[in-house]
PDB file of C-alpha atoms in Angstrom:
ATOM      1  CA  MET M   1     -53.653  28.479-102.328  1.00 59.00           C
ATOM      2  CA  ARG M   2     -54.122  29.001 -98.524  1.00 61.00           C
ATOM      3  CA  GLN M   3     -57.638  28.778 -97.166  1.00 65.00           C
ATOM      4  CA  THR M   4     -58.519  31.590 -94.737  1.00 67.00           C
ATOM      5  CA  PRO M   5     -59.415  29.738 -91.342  1.00 77.00           C
ATOM      6  CA  ARG M   6     -62.963  29.310 -90.387  1.00 85.00           C
ATOM      7  CA  THR M   7     -64.090  31.759 -87.636  1.00 88.00           C
ATOM      8  CA  ASP M   8     -66.859  30.852 -84.285  1.00 90.00           C
ATOM      9  CA  TYR M   9     -68.681  32.313 -81.888  1.00 91.00           C
ATOM     10  CA  VAL M  10     -65.356  32.984 -79.482  1.00 92.00           C
ATOM     11  CA  ASP M  11     -64.049  35.095 -82.490  1.00 90.00           C
ATOM     12  CA  ASP M  12     -66.662  37.312 -82.546  1.00 91.00           C
ATOM     13  CA  MET M  13     -66.649  38.413 -78.612  1.00 89.00           C
ATOM     14  CA  VAL M  14     -62.943  38.586 -78.963  1.00 89.00           C
ATOM     15  CA  GLU M  15     -62.821  41.184 -81.650  1.00 90.00           C
ATOM     16  CA  VAL M  16     -65.677  43.136 -79.527  1.00 91.00           C
ATOM     17  CA  LEU M  17     -63.532  42.890 -76.328  1.00 90.00           C
ATOM     18  CA  ALA M  18     -60.165  43.364 -78.308  1.00 89.00           C
ATOM     19  CA  ASP M  19     -59.876  47.440 -76.958  1.00 89.00           C
ATOM     20  CA  THR M  20     -61.037  45.783 -73.027  1.00 90.00           C
ATOM     21  CA  PHE M  21     -58.474  43.458 -72.795  1.00 90.00           C
ATOM     22  CA  GLU M  22     -54.292  42.943 -73.251  1.00 92.00           C
ATOM     23  CA  PRO M  23     -53.467  40.343 -75.687  1.00 90.00           C
ATOM     24  CA  ASP M  24     -52.227  37.689 -73.543  1.00 93.00           C
ATOM     25  CA  LEU M  25     -55.653  37.833 -71.246  1.00 94.00           C
ATOM     26  CA  LEU M  26     -57.742  38.061 -74.427  1.00 94.00           C
ATOM     27  CA  GLU M  27     -56.472  34.984 -75.521  1.00 93.00           C
ATOM     28  CA  ALA M  28     -56.929  32.914 -72.151  1.00 94.00           C
ATOM     29  CA  LYS M  29     -60.551  34.274 -71.700  1.00 93.00           C
ATOM     30  CA  ALA M  30     -60.978  33.084 -75.308  1.00 94.00           C
ATOM     31  CA  LEU M  31     -59.436  29.462 -74.595  1.00 95.00           C
ATOM     32  CA  ALA M  32     -61.735  29.705 -72.353  1.00 95.00           C
ATOM     33  CA  TYR M  33     -64.815  30.198 -73.552  1.00 95.00           C
ATOM     34  CA  ARG M  34     -63.848  27.500 -76.262  1.00 94.00           C
ATOM     35  CA  LEU M  35     -62.943  25.012 -73.277  1.00 96.00           C
ATOM     36  CA  ARG M  36     -66.803  25.841 -71.975  1.00 96.00           C
ATOM     37  CA  ARG M  37     -68.670  26.079 -75.180  1.00 95.00           C
ATOM     38  CA  ILE M  38     -66.985  22.386 -76.472  1.00 96.00           C
ATOM     39  CA  SER M  39     -67.747  21.037 -73.482  1.00 96.00           C
ATOM     40  CA  HIS M  40     -71.652  21.775 -73.721  1.00 96.00           C
ATOM     41  CA  TRP M  41     -71.666  20.676 -77.427  1.00 96.00           C
ATOM     42  CA  LEU M  42     -69.813  17.324 -76.332  1.00 96.00           C
ATOM     43  CA  GLU M  43     -72.040  16.896 -73.387  1.00 96.00           C
ATOM     44  CA  THR M  44     -75.615  17.489 -75.248  1.00 97.00           C
ATOM     45  CA  GLU M  45     -74.503  15.549 -78.028  1.00 97.00           C
ATOM     46  CA  ILE M  46     -73.714  12.325 -75.836  1.00 96.00           C
ATOM     47  CA  LYS M  47     -76.683  13.044 -73.909  1.00 96.00           C
ATOM     48  CA  ARG M  48     -78.977  12.852 -77.008  1.00 96.00           C
ATOM     49  CA  GLU M  49     -77.099   9.719 -78.215  1.00 96.00           C
ATOM     50  CA  LEU M  50     -77.243   7.856 -74.998  1.00 96.00           C
ATOM     51  CA  ALA M  51     -81.278   8.849 -75.007  1.00 96.00           C
ATOM     52  CA  PRO M  52     -82.426   5.737 -76.869  1.00 96.00           C
ATOM     53  CA  HIS M  53     -80.225   3.610 -75.118  1.00 95.00           C
ATOM     54  CA  ASP M  54     -82.589   4.709 -72.010  1.00 94.00           C
ATOM     55  CA  ILE M  55     -79.771   5.927 -70.007  1.00 95.00           C
ATOM     56  CA  GLU M  56     -78.658   9.388 -68.611  1.00 95.00           C
ATOM     57  CA  LEU M  57     -74.849  10.493 -69.139  1.00 95.00           C
ATOM     58  CA  TRP M  58     -74.276  10.716 -65.100  1.00 96.00           C
ATOM     59  CA  GLU M  59     -75.351   7.629 -64.909  1.00 96.00           C
ATOM     60  CA  LEU M  60     -72.997   6.022 -67.340  1.00 96.00           C
ATOM     61  CA  GLU M  61     -70.117   8.018 -65.576  1.00 95.00           C
ATOM     62  CA  LEU M  62     -71.185   6.557 -61.866  1.00 97.00           C
ATOM     63  CA  LEU M  63     -71.120   2.789 -63.769  1.00 97.00           C
ATOM     64  CA  ALA M  64     -67.676   4.183 -66.092  1.00 96.00           C
ATOM     65  CA  CYS M  65     -66.002   4.781 -62.421  1.00 96.00           C
ATOM     66  CA  LEU M  66     -66.787   1.785 -60.917  1.00 97.00           C
ATOM     67  CA  SER M  67     -66.122  -0.581 -63.930  1.00 95.00           C
ATOM     68  CA  ARG M  68     -62.893   0.929 -64.097  1.00 95.00           C
ATOM     69  CA  ALA M  69     -62.034   0.316 -60.214  1.00 95.00           C
ATOM     70  CA  ALA M  70     -60.428  -2.682 -58.816  1.00 93.00           C
ATOM     71  CA  GLU M  71     -63.241  -5.970 -58.365  1.00 94.00           C
ATOM     72  CA  TRP M  72     -65.897  -2.986 -59.727  1.00 95.00           C
ATOM     73  CA  ARG M  73     -65.885  -1.251 -55.981  1.00 95.00           C
ATOM     74  CA  LEU M  74     -65.138   2.295 -54.658  1.00 96.00           C
ATOM     75  CA  THR M  75     -65.987   3.837 -51.665  1.00 94.00           C
ATOM     76  CA  ALA M  76     -68.773   6.804 -51.610  1.00 94.00           C
ATOM     77  CA  GLY M  77     -66.097   9.020 -51.222  1.00 93.00           C
ATOM     78  CA  GLU M  78     -64.111   7.698 -53.854  1.00 94.00           C
ATOM     79  CA  LEU M  79     -66.852   8.266 -56.594  1.00 96.00           C
ATOM     80  CA  ALA M  80     -67.573  11.679 -55.266  1.00 95.00           C
ATOM     81  CA  ARG M  81     -63.797  13.011 -55.930  1.00 93.00           C
ATOM     82  CA  GLN M  82     -63.767  10.852 -58.717  1.00 94.00           C
ATOM     83  CA  MET M  83     -66.835  12.614 -60.255  1.00 95.00           C
ATOM     84  CA  GLN M  84     -66.261  15.906 -58.480  1.00 93.00           C
ATOM     85  CA  LEU M  85     -69.121  15.607 -56.733  1.00 95.00           C
ATOM     86  CA  THR M  86     -70.607  16.235 -53.001  1.00 94.00           C
ATOM     87  CA  SER M  87     -71.070  13.471 -51.001  1.00 91.00           C
ATOM     88  CA  GLY M  88     -74.954  14.151 -51.111  1.00 93.00           C
ATOM     89  CA  ALA M  89     -75.160  14.164 -55.000  1.00 96.00           C
ATOM     90  CA  VAL M  90     -73.056  11.002 -54.940  1.00 96.00           C
ATOM     91  CA  SER M  91     -75.772   9.505 -52.264  1.00 93.00           C
ATOM     92  CA  ASN M  92     -78.666  10.225 -54.313  1.00 96.00           C
ATOM     93  CA  ARG M  93     -77.484   9.214 -57.661  1.00 97.00           C
ATOM     94  CA  VAL M  94     -76.049   6.338 -55.628  1.00 97.00           C
ATOM     95  CA  ARG M  95     -79.779   5.568 -54.527  1.00 96.00           C
ATOM     96  CA  ARG M  96     -81.535   6.259 -58.086  1.00 97.00           C
ATOM     97  CA  LEU M  97     -78.783   3.671 -60.002  1.00 97.00           C
ATOM     98  CA  GLU M  98     -79.445   1.065 -56.992  1.00 97.00           C
ATOM     99  CA  ALA M  99     -83.268   1.278 -57.467  1.00 97.00           C
ATOM    100  CA  LYS M 100     -82.249   0.430 -61.091  1.00 97.00           C
ATOM    101  CA  GLY M 101     -80.425  -2.593 -60.085  1.00 97.00           C
ATOM    102  CA  TRP M 102     -77.352  -1.376 -61.420  1.00 97.00           C
ATOM    103  CA  VAL M 103     -75.072  -1.074 -58.154  1.00 97.00           C
ATOM    104  CA  LEU M 104     -75.540  -2.079 -54.359  1.00 96.00           C
ATOM    105  CA  ARG M 105     -74.684  -0.406 -51.810  1.00 94.00           C
ATOM    106  CA  ASP M 106     -72.989  -2.023 -48.252  1.00 91.00           C
ATOM    107  CA  PHE M 107     -72.671   0.160 -45.397  1.00 84.00           C
ATOM    108  CA  ALA M 108     -69.731  -0.911 -42.852  1.00 68.00           C
ATOM    109  CA  ALA M 109     -71.247  -2.210 -39.740  1.00 67.00           C
ATOM    110  CA  HIS M 110     -69.330   0.101 -37.497  1.00 72.00           C
ATOM    111  CA  ASP M 111     -69.684   3.016 -39.381  1.00 64.00           C
ATOM    112  CA  ARG M 112     -73.305   3.598 -41.497  1.00 64.00           C
ATOM    113  CA  ARG M 113     -71.915   6.953 -43.115  1.00 68.00           C
ATOM    114  CA  SER M 114     -69.393   4.740 -44.365  1.00 82.00           C
ATOM    115  CA  VAL M 115     -70.698   3.409 -47.742  1.00 90.00           C
ATOM    116  CA  THR M 116     -68.943   1.245 -50.306  1.00 94.00           C
ATOM    117  CA  VAL M 117     -70.690   1.147 -53.684  1.00 96.00           C
ATOM    118  CA  THR M 118     -70.602  -2.314 -56.026  1.00 96.00           C
ATOM    119  CA  LEU M 119     -71.545  -2.130 -59.858  1.00 97.00           C
ATOM    120  CA  THR M 120     -73.776  -5.627 -60.438  1.00 97.00           C
ATOM    121  CA  GLU M 121     -73.280  -7.582 -63.016  1.00 96.00           C
ATOM    122  CA  GLU M 122     -76.655  -6.100 -64.971  1.00 96.00           C
ATOM    123  CA  GLY M 123     -75.148  -2.468 -64.151  1.00 96.00           C
ATOM    124  CA  ARG M 124     -72.468  -4.152 -66.123  1.00 95.00           C
ATOM    125  CA  GLY M 125     -73.671  -5.229 -69.075  1.00 95.00           C
ATOM    126  CA  ARG M 126     -75.941  -2.411 -69.069  1.00 93.00           C
ATOM    127  CA  ALA M 127     -72.596   0.159 -69.092  1.00 93.00           C
ATOM    128  CA  THR M 128     -71.031  -2.149 -71.779  1.00 92.00           C
ATOM    129  CA  ARG M 129     -73.721  -1.934 -73.773  1.00 91.00           C
ATOM    130  CA  VAL M 130     -73.201   1.789 -74.311  1.00 95.00           C
ATOM    131  CA  PHE M 131     -69.888   2.394 -74.110  1.00 95.00           C
ATOM    132  CA  ALA M 132     -69.342   2.267 -77.780  1.00 94.00           C
ATOM    133  CA  THR M 133     -72.073   5.102 -78.126  1.00 95.00           C
ATOM    134  CA  LYS M 134     -70.339   7.119 -75.840  1.00 95.00           C
ATOM    135  CA  THR M 135     -67.082   6.655 -77.542  1.00 95.00           C
ATOM    136  CA  GLU M 136     -68.015   6.984 -81.216  1.00 95.00           C
ATOM    137  CA  THR M 137     -69.933  10.657 -80.334  1.00 96.00           C
ATOM    138  CA  GLU M 138     -66.673  11.689 -78.619  1.00 95.00           C
ATOM    139  CA  LEU M 139     -64.401  10.517 -81.882  1.00 96.00           C
ATOM    140  CA  ARG M 140     -66.944  12.346 -84.335  1.00 96.00           C
ATOM    141  CA  MET M 141     -67.245  15.230 -82.440  1.00 95.00           C
ATOM    142  CA  LEU M 142     -63.568  15.928 -82.021  1.00 95.00           C
ATOM    143  CA  SER M 143     -62.937  14.308 -85.921  1.00 95.00           C
ATOM    144  CA  ALA M 144     -61.746  17.996 -86.981  1.00 93.00           C
ATOM    145  CA  LEU M 145     -58.438  17.597 -85.168  1.00 94.00           C
ATOM    146  CA  SER M 146     -56.462  15.110 -86.537  1.00 95.00           C
ATOM    147  CA  PRO M 147     -55.318  12.532 -84.488  1.00 96.00           C
ATOM    148  CA  ASP M 148     -51.529  14.161 -84.058  1.00 96.00           C
ATOM    149  CA  ARG M 149     -53.301  17.821 -83.277  1.00 96.00           C
ATOM    150  CA  ARG M 150     -55.716  15.728 -80.818  1.00 96.00           C
ATOM    151  CA  ARG M 151     -52.460  13.974 -78.806  1.00 96.00           C
ATOM    152  CA  ARG M 152     -51.141  17.964 -78.628  1.00 97.00           C
ATOM    153  CA  VAL M 153     -54.226  19.523 -77.583  1.00 96.00           C
ATOM    154  CA  ASN M 154     -54.723  16.751 -75.020  1.00 95.00           C
ATOM    155  CA  ALA M 155     -50.914  16.753 -73.439  1.00 96.00           C
ATOM    156  CA  ASP M 156     -51.837  20.392 -73.491  1.00 96.00           C
ATOM    157  CA  LEU M 157     -54.873  19.896 -71.534  1.00 95.00           C
ATOM    158  CA  ARG M 158     -53.396  17.416 -69.230  1.00 95.00           C
ATOM    159  CA  THR M 159     -50.854  20.482 -68.462  1.00 95.00           C
ATOM    160  CA  VAL M 160     -53.250  22.549 -67.225  1.00 94.00           C
ATOM    161  CA  LEU M 161     -55.754  19.987 -65.359  1.00 92.00           C
ATOM    162  CA  ALA M 162     -52.675  18.076 -63.690  1.00 94.00           C
ATOM    163  CA  ASP M 163     -51.736  22.043 -62.385  1.00 94.00           C
ATOM    164  CA  LEU M 164     -55.002  22.885 -61.429  1.00 92.00           C
ATOM    165  CA  GLU M 165     -55.547  19.404 -59.341  1.00 89.00           C
ATOM    166  CA  ALA M 166     -52.120  19.868 -57.419  1.00 90.00           C
ATOM    167  CA  GLY M 167     -53.427  23.162 -56.160  1.00 85.00           C
ATOM    168  CA  GLU M 168     -56.516  20.970 -54.835  1.00 76.00           C
ATOM    169  CA  THR M 169     -54.254  18.894 -52.340  1.00 58.00           C
ATOM    170  CA  GLY M 170     -51.432  21.365 -51.484  1.00 53.00           C
TER     171      GLY M 170
END
């Protein structure tokens, strides 16, 4: 016996809008809305799981960017690009993490606007201790999908994201 698929909040919204939009437009709206809702759920749950570790999600994400970089170092501009932030937001965040001893800022002698941010040993240790918590939360939150289905969804979303990112540069 085949089980009826579960419905979500977006299904209710789609039902109300069914007479307003063409099916393809409605499907795109539903997908965009689901992506935003899933993103919100993920972010909220990850923040909740990180709270006992006394680290904010944005802090961990900045430390992660530096952890992946060669010699644990990036320019402020590279951080802004990777984190999709303004230079002012990056400057503010870096200043706050520097006060905690997790990063160091180096200003270029020839141009004080040019800043390199380096992950400290303390910052590396801090990040390493909580990366597993974030990973476990992500896996738990996406466990409704089989590994094979996660790969397919991931591939489809990569296609969309690559197209959007290509539009940024050209």
